[in-house]
PDB file of N, CA and C in Angstrom:
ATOM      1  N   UNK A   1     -24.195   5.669 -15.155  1.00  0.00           N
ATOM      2  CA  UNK A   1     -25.133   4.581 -14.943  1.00  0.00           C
ATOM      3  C   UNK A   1     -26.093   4.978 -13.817  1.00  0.00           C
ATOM      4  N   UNK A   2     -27.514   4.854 -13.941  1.00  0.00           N
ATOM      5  CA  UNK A   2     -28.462   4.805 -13.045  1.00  0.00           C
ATOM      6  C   UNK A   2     -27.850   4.603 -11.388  1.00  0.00           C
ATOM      7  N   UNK A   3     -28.561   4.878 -10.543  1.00  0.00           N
ATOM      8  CA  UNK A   3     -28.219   4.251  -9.527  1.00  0.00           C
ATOM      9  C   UNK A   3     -28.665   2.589  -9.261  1.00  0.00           C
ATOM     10  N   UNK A   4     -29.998   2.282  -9.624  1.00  0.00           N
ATOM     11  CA  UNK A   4     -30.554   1.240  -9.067  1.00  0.00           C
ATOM     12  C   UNK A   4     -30.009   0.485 -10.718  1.00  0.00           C
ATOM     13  N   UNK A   5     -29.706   0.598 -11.587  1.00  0.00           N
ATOM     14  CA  UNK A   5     -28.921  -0.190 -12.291  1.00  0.00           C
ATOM     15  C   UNK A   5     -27.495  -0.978 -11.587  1.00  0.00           C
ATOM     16  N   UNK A   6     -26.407   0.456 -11.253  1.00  0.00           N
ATOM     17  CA  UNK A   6     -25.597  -0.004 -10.589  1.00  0.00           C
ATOM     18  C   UNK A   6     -26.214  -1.164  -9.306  1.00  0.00           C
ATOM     19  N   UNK A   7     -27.121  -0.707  -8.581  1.00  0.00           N
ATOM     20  CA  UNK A   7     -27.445  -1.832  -7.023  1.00  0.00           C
ATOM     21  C   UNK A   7     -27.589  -3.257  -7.640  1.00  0.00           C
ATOM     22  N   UNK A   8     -28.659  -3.047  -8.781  1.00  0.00           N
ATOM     23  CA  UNK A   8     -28.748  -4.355  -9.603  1.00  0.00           C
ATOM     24  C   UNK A   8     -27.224  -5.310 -10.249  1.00  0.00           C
ATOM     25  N   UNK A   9     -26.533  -4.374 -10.848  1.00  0.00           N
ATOM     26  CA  UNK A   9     -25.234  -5.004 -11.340  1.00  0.00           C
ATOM     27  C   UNK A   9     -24.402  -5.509 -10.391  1.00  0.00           C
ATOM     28  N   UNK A  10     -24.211  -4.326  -9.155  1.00  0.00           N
ATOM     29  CA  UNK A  10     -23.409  -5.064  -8.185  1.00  0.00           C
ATOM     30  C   UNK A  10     -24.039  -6.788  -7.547  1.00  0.00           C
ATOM     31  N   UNK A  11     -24.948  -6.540  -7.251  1.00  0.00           N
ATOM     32  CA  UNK A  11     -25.874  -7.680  -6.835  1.00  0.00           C
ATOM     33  C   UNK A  11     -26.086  -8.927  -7.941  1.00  0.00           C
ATOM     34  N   UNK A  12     -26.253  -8.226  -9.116  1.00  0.00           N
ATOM     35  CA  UNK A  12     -25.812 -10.066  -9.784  1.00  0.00           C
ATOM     36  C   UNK A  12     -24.637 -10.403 -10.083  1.00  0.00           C
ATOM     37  N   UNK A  13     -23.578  -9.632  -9.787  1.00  0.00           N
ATOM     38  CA  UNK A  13     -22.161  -9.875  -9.752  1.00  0.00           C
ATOM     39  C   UNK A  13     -22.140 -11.007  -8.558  1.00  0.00           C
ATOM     40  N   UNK A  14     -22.338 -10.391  -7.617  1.00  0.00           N
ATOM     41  CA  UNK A  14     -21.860 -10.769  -5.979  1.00  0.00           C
ATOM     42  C   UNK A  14     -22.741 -12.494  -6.278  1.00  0.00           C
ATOM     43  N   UNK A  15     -24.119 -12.665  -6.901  1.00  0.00           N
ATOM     44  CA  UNK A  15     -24.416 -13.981  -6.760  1.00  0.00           C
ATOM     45  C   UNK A  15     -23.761 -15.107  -7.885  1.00  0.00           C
ATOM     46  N   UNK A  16     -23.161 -14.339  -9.222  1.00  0.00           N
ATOM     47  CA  UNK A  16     -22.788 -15.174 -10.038  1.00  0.00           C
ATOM     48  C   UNK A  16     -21.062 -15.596  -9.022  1.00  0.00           C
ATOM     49  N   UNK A  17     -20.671 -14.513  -9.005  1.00  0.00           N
ATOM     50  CA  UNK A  17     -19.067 -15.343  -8.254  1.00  0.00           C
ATOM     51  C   UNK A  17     -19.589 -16.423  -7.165  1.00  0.00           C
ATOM     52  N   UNK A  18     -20.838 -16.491  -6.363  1.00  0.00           N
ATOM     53  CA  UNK A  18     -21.274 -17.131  -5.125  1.00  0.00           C
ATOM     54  C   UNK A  18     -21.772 -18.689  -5.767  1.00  0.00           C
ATOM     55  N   UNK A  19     -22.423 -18.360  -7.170  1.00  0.00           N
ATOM     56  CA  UNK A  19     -22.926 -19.457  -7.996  1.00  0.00           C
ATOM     57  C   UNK A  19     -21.762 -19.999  -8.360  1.00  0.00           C
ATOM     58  N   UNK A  20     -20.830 -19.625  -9.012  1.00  0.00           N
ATOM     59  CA  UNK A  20     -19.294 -20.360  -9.867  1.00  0.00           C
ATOM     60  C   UNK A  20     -18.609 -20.835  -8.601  1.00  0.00           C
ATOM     61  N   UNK A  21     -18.633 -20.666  -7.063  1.00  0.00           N
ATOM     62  CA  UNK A  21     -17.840 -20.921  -5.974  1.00  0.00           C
ATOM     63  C   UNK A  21     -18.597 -22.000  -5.449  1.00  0.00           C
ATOM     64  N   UNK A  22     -19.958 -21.496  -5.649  1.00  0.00           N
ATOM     65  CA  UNK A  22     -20.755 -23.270  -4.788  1.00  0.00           C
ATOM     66  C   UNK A  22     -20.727 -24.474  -6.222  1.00  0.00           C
ATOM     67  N   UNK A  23     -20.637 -24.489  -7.483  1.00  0.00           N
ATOM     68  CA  UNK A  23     -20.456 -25.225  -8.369  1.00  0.00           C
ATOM     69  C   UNK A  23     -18.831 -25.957  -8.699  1.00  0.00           C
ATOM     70  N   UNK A  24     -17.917 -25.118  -7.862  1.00  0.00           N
ATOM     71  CA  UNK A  24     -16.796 -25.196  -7.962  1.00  0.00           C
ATOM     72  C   UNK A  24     -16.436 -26.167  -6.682  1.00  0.00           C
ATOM     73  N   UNK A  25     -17.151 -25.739  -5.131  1.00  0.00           N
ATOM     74  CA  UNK A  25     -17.228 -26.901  -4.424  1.00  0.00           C
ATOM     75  C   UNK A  25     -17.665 -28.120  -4.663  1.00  0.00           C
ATOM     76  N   UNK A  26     -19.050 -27.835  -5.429  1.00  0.00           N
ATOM     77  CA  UNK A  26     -19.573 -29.345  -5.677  1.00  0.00           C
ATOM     78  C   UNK A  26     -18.648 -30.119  -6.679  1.00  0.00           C
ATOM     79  N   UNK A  27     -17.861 -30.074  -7.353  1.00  0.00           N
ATOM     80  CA  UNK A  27     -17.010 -30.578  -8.180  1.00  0.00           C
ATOM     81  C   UNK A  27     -15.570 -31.229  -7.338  1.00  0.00           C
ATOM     82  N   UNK A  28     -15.378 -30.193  -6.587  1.00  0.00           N
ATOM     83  CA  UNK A  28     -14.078 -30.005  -5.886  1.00  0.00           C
ATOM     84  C   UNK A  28     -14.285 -31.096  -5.038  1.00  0.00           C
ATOM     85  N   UNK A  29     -15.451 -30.961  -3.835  1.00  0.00           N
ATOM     86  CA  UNK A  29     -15.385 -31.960  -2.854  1.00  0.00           C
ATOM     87  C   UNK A  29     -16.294 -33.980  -3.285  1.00  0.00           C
ATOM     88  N   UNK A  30     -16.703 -33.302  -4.709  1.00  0.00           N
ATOM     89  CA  UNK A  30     -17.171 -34.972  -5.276  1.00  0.00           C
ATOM     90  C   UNK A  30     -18.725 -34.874  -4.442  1.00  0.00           C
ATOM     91  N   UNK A  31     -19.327 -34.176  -4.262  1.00  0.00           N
ATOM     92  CA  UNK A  31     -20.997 -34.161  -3.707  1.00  0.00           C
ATOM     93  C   UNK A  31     -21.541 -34.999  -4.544  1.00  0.00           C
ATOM     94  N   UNK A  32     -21.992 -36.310  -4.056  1.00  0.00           N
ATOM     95  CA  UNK A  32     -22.873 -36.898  -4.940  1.00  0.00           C
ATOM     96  C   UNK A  32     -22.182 -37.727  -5.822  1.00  0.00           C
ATOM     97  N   UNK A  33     -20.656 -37.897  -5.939  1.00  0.00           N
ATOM     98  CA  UNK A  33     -20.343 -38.434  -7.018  1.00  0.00           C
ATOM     99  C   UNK A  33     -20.263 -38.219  -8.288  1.00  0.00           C
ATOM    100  N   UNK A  34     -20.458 -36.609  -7.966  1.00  0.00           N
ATOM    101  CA  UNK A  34     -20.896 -35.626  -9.355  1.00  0.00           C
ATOM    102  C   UNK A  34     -19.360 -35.345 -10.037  1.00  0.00           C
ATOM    103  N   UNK A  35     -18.185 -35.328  -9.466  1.00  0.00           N
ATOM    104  CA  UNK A  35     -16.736 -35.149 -10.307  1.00  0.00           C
ATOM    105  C   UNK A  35     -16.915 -36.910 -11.266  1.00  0.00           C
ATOM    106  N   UNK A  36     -17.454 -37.908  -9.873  1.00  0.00           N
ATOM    107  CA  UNK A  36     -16.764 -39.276 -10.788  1.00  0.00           C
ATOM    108  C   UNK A  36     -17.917 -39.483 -12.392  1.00  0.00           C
ATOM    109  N   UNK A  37     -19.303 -38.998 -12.254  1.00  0.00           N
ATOM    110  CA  UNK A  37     -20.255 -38.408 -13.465  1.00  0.00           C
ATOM    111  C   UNK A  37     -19.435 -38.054 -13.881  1.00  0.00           C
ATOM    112  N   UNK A  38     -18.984 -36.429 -14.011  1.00  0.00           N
ATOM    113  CA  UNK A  38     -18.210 -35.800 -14.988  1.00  0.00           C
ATOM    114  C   UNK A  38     -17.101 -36.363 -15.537  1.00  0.00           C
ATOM    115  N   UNK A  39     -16.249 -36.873 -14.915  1.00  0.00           N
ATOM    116  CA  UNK A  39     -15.276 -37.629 -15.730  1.00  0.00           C
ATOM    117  C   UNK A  39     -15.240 -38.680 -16.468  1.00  0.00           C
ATOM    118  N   UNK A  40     -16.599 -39.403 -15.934  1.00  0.00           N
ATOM    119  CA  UNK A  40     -16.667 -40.697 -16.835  1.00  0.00           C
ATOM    120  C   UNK A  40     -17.872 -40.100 -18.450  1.00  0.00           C
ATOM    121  N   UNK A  41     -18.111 -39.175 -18.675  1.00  0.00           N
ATOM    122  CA  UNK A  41     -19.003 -38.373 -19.515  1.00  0.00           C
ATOM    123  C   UNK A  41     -18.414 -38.355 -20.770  1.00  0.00           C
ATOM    124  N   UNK A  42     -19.288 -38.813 -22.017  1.00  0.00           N
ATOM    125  CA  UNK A  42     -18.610 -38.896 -23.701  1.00  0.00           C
ATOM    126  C   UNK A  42     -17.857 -37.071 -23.796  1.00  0.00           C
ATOM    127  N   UNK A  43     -18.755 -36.189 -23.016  1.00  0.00           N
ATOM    128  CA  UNK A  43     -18.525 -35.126 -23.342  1.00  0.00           C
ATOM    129  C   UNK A  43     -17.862 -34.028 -22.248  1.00  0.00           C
ATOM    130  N   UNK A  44     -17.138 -34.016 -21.173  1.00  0.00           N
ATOM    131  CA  UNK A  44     -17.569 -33.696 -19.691  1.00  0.00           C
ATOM    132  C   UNK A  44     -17.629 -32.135 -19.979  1.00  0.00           C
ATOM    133  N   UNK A  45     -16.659 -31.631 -20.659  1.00  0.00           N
ATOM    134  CA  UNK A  45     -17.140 -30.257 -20.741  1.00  0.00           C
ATOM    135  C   UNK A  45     -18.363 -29.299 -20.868  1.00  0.00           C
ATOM    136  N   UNK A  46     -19.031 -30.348 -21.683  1.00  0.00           N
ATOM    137  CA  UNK A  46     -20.280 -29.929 -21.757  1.00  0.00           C
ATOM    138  C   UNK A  46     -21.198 -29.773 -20.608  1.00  0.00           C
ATOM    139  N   UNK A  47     -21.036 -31.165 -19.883  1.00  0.00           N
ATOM    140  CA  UNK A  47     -21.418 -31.178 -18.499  1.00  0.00           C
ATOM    141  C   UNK A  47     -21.172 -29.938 -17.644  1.00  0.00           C
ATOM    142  N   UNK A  48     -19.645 -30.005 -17.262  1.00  0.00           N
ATOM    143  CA  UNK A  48     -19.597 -29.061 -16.711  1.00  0.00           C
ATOM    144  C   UNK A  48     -19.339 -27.411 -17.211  1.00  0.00           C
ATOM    145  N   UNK A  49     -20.117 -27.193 -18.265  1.00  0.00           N
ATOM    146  CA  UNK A  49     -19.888 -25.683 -18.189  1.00  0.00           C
ATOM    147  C   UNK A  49     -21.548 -25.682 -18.142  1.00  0.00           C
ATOM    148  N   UNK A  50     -22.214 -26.809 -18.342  1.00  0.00           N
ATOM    149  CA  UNK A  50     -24.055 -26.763 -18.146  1.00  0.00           C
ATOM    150  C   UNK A  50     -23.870 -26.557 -16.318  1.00  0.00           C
ATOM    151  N   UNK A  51     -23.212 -27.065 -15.454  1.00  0.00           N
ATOM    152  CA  UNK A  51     -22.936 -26.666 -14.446  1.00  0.00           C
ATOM    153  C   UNK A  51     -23.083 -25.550 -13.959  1.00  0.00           C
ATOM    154  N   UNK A  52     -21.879 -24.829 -14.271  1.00  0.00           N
ATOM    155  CA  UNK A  52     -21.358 -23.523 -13.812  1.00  0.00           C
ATOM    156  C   UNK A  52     -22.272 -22.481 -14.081  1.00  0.00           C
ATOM    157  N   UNK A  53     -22.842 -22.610 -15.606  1.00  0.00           N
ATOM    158  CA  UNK A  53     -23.668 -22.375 -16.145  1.00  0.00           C
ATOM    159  C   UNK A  53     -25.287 -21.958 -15.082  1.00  0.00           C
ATOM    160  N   UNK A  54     -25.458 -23.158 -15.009  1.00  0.00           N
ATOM    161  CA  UNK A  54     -27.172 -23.117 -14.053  1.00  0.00           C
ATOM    162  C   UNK A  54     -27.005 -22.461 -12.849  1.00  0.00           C
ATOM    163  N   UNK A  55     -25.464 -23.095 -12.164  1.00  0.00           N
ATOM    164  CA  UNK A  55     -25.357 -22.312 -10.801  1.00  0.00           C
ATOM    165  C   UNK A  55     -25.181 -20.974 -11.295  1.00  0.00           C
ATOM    166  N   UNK A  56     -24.591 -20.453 -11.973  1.00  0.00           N
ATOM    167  CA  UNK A  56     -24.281 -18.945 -11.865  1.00  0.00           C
ATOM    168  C   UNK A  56     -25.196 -18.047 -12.220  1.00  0.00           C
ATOM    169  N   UNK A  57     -26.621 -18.470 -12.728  1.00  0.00           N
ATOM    170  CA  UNK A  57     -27.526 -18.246 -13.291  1.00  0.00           C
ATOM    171  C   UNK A  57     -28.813 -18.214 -12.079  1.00  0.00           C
ATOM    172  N   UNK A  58     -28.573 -19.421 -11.351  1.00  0.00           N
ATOM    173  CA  UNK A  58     -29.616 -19.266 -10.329  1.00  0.00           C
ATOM    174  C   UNK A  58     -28.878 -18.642  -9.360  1.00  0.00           C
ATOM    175  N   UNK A  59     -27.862 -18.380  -8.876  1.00  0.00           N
ATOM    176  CA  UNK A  59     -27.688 -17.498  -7.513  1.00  0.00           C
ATOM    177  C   UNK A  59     -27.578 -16.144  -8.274  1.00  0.00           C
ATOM    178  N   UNK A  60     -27.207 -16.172  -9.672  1.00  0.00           N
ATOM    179  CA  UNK A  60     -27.191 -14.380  -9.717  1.00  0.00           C
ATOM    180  C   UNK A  60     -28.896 -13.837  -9.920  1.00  0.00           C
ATOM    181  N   UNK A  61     -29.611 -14.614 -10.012  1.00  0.00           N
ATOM    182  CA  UNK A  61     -31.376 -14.612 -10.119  1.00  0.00           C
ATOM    183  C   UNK A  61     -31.250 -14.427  -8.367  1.00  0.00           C
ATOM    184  N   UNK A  62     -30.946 -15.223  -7.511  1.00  0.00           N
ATOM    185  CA  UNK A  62     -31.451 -14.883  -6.017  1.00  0.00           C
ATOM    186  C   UNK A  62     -31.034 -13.444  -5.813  1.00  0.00           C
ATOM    187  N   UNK A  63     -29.396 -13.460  -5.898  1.00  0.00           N
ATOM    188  CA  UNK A  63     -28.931 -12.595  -6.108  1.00  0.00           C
ATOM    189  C   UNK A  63     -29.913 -10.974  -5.669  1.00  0.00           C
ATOM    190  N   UNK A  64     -30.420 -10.873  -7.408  1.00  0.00           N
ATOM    191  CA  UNK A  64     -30.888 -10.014  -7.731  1.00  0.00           C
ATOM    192  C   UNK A  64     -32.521  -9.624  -7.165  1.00  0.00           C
ATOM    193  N   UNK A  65     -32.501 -10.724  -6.985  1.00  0.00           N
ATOM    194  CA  UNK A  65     -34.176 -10.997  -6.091  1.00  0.00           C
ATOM    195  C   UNK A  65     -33.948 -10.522  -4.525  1.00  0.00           C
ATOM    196  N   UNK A  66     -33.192 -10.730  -4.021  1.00  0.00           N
ATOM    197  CA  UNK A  66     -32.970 -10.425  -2.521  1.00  0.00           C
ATOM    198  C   UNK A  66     -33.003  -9.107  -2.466  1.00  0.00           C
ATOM    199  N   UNK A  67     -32.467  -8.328  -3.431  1.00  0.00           N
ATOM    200  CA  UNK A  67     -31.322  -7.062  -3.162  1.00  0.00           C
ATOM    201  C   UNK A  67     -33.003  -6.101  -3.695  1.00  0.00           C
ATOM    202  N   UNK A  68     -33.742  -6.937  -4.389  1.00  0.00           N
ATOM    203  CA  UNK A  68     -34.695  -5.802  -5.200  1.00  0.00           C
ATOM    204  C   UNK A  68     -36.175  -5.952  -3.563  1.00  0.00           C
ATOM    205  N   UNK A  69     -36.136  -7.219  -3.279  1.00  0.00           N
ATOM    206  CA  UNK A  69     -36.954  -7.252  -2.185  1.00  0.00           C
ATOM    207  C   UNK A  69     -36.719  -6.406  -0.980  1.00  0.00           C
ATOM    208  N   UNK A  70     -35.237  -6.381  -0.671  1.00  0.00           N
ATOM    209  CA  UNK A  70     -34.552  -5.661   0.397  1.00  0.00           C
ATOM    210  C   UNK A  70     -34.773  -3.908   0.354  1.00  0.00           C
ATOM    211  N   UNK A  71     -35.430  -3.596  -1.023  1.00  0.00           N
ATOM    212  CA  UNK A  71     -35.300  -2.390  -0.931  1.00  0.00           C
ATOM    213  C   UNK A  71     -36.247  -1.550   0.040  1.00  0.00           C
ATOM    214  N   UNK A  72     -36.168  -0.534   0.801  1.00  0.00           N
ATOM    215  CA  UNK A  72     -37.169   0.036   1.000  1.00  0.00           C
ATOM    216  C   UNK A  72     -38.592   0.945   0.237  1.00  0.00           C
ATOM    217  N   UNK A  73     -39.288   0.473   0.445  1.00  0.00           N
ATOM    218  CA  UNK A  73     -40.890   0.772   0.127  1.00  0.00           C
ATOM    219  C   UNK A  73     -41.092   2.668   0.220  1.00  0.00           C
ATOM    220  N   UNK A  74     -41.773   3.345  -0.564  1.00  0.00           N
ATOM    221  CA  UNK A  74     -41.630   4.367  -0.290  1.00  0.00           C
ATOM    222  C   UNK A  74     -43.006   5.032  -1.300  1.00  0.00           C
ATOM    223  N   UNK A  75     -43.804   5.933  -0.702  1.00  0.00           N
ATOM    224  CA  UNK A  75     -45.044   6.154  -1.552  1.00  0.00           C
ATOM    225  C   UNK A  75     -44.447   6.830  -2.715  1.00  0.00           C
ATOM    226  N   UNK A  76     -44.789   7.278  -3.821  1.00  0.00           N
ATOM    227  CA  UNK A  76     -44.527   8.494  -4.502  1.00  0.00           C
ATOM    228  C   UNK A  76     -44.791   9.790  -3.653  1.00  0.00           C
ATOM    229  N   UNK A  77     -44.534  11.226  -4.233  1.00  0.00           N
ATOM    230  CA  UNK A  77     -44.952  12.240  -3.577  1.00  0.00           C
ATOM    231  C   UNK A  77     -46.212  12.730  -3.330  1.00  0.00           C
ATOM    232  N   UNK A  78     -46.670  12.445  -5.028  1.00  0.00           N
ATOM    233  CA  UNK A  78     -47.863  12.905  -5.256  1.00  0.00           C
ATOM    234  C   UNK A  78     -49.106  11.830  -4.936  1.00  0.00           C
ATOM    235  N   UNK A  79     -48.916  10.724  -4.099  1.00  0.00           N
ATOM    236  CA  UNK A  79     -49.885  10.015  -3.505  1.00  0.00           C
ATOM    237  C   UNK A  79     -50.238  10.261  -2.072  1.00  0.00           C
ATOM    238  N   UNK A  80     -51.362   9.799  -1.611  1.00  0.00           N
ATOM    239  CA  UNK A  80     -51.834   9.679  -0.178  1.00  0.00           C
ATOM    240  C   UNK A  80     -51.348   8.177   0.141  1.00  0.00           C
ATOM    241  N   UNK A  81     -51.074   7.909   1.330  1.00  0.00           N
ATOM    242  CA  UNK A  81     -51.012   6.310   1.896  1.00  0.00           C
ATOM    243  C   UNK A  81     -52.137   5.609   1.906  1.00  0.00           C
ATOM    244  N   UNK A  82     -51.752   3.835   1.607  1.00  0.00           N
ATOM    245  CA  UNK A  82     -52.696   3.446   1.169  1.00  0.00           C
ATOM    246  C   UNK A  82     -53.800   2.966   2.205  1.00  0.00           C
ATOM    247  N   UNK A  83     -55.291   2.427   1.962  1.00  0.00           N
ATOM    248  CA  UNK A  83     -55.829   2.531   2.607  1.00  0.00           C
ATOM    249  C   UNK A  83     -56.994   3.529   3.442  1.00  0.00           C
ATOM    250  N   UNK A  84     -56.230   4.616   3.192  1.00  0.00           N
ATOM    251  CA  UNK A  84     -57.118   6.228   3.964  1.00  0.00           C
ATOM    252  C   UNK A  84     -57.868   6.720   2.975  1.00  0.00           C
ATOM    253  N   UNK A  85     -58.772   6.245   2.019  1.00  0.00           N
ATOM    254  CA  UNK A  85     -59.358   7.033   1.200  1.00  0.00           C
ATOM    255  C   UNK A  85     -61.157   5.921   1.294  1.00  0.00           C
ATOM    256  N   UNK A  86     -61.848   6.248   0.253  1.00  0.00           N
ATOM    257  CA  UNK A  86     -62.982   5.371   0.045  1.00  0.00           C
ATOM    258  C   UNK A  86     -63.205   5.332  -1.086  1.00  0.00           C
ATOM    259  N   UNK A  87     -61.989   4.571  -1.865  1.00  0.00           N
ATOM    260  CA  UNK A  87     -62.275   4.036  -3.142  1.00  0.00           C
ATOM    261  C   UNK A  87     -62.981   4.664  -4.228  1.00  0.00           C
ATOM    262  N   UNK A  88     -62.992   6.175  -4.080  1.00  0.00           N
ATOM    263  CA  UNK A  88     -63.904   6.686  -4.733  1.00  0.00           C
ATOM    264  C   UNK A  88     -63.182   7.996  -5.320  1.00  0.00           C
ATOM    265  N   UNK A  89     -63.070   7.822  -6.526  1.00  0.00           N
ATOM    266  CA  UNK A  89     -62.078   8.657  -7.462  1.00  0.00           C
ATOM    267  C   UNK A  89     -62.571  10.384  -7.846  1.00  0.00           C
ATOM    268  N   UNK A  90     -64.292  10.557  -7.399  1.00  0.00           N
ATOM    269  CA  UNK A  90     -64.977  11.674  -7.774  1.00  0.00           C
ATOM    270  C   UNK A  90     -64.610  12.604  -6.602  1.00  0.00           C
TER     271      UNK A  90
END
């Protein structure tokens, strides 16, 4: 596997377990009244796997967003840095 595949995989790993653990609190500690929703629900499963679902989906998206922002910046070889030239390709 690539390297920056692997950085990517590890990194939406690390936010989906972080997403299923903060969705798992909000259930756990009743935030909002959101367990007594789910239980009183025609369907609750549905509910809550749309849950687990969105959270694990948006922190493994930050996740993956942090880790790709975090990277360091680096020219190619075959470029000059930007800025030092006069726009002029001839």
């Amino acid at each position: 596997m690539p390297p920056l595949l692997h950085f990517l995989a590890l990194n939406l790993g690390t936010g989906l377990s972080i997403g299923i653990a903060v969705a798992a609190l909000l259930v756990m500690f009743n935030v909002g009244e959101l367990k007594t929703l789910i239980s009183g629900a025609e369907d609750p499963w549905l509910a809550i796997s749309l849950l687990y679902l969105m959270c694990a989906m948006t922190f493994g998206s930050l996740g993956m967003g942090v880790a790709v922002m975090s990277l360091p910046y680096e020219l190619p070889p075959d470029r000059d840095e930007p800025g030092n030239g006069s726009g002029d390709q001839g």
